[in-house]
Tab-separated table of C-alpha atoms in Angstrom:
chain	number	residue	atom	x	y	z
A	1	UNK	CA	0.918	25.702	-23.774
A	2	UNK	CA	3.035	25.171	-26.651
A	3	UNK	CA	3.673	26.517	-30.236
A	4	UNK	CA	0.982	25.473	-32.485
A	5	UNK	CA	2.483	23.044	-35.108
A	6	UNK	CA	1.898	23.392	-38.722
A	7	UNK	CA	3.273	20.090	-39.830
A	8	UNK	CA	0.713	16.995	-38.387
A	9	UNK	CA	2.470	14.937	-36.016
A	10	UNK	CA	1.263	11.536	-34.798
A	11	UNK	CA	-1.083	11.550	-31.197
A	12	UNK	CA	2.109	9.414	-29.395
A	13	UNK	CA	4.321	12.425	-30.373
A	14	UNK	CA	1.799	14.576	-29.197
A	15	UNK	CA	1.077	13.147	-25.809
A	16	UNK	CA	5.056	12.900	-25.556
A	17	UNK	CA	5.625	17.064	-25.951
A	18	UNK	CA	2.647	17.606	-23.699
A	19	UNK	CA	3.994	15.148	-20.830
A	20	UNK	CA	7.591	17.031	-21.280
A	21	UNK	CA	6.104	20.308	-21.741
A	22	UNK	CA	4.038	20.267	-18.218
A	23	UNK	CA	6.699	18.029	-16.009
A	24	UNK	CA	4.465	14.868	-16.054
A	25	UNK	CA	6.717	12.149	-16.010
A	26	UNK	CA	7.909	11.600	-12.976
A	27	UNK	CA	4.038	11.319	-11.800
A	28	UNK	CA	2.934	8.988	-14.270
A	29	UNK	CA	6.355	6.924	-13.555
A	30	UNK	CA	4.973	6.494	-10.388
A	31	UNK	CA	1.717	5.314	-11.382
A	32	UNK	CA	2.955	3.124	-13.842
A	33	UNK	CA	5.334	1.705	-11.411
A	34	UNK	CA	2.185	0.906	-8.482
A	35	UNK	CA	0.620	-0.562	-11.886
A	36	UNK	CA	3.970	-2.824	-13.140
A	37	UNK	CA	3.810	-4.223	-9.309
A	38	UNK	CA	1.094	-5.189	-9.220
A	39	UNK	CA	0.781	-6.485	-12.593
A	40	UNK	CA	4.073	-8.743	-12.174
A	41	UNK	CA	3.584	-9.537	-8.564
A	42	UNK	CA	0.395	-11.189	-8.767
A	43	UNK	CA	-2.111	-11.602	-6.409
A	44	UNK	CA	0.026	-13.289	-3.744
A	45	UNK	CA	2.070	-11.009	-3.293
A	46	UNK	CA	-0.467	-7.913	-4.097
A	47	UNK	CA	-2.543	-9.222	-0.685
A	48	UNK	CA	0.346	-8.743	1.499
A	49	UNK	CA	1.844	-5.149	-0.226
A	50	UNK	CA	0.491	-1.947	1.571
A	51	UNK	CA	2.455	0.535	-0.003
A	52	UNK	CA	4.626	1.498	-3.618
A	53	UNK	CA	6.261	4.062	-3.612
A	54	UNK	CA	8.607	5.702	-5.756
A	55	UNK	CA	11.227	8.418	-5.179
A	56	UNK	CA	13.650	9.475	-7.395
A	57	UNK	CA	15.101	5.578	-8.635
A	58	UNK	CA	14.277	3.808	-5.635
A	59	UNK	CA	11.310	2.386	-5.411
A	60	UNK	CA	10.041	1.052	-1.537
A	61	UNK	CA	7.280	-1.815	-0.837
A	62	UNK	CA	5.412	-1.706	2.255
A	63	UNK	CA	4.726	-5.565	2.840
A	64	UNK	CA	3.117	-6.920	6.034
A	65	UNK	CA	4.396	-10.051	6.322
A	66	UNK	CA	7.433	-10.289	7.019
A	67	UNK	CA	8.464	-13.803	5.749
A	68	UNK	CA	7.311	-12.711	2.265
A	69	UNK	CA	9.491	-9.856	2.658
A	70	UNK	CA	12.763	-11.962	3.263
A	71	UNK	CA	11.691	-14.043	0.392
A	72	UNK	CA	11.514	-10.926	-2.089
A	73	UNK	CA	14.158	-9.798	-1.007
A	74	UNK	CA	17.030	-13.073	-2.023
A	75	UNK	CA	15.480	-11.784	-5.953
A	76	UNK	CA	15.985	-7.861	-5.539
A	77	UNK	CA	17.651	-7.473	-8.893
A	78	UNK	CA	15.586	-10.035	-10.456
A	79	UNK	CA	12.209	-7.869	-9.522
A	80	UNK	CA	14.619	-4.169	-10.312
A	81	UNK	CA	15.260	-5.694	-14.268
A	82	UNK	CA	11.739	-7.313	-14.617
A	83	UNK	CA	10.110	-3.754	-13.416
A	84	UNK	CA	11.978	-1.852	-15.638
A	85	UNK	CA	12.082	-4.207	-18.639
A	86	UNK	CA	7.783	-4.083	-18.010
A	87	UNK	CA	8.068	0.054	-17.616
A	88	UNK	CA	10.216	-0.609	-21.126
A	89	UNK	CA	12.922	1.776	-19.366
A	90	UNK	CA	15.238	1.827	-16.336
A	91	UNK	CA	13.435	3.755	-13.430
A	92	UNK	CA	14.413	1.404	-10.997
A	93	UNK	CA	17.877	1.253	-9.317
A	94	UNK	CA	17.201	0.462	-6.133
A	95	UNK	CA	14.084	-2.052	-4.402
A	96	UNK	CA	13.751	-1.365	-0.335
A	97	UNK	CA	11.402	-3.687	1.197
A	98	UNK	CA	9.945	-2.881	4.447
């Protein structure tokens, strides 16, 4: 736990230091990355995805269909910059489809 503040600090700045403090982000990156997916994908898409799944900057999609996976994959850096632009930072270098 950390030192006890004596000045008052805003609950964003809070949850902030706490995420640091305890090594949180790169698990809630990867929740908010299964969430931006889905979100921007839409259902369409969202029926045929199996798996998201990030590691380090590369995240990989698990479709089953595999026409839908040639499709995605002509806009790879089209779906990297609207990912990251939704996750309002770049987590996202590099999109594998399988």
């Amino acid at each position: 736990m950390s030192k006890r503040h004596n000045e008052h600090i805003s609950i964003a700045e809070a949850l902030k230091e706490f995420v640091e403090t305890n090594k949180l982000e790169t698990g809630l990156n990867k929740v908010n990355v299964a969430e931006a997916w889905a979100k921007l994908m839409g259902n369409g898409v969202n029926n045929y995805t199996t798996a998201v799944k990030l590691e380090r900057d590369t995240l990989y999609i698990q479709l089953n269909s595999s026409t839908l996976r040639e499709e995605l994959s002509y806009g790879k850096e089209k779906i990297i910059k609207l990912l990251n632009d939704e996750l309002g930072k770049e987590i996202i270098k590099k999109l594998i489809l399988r």
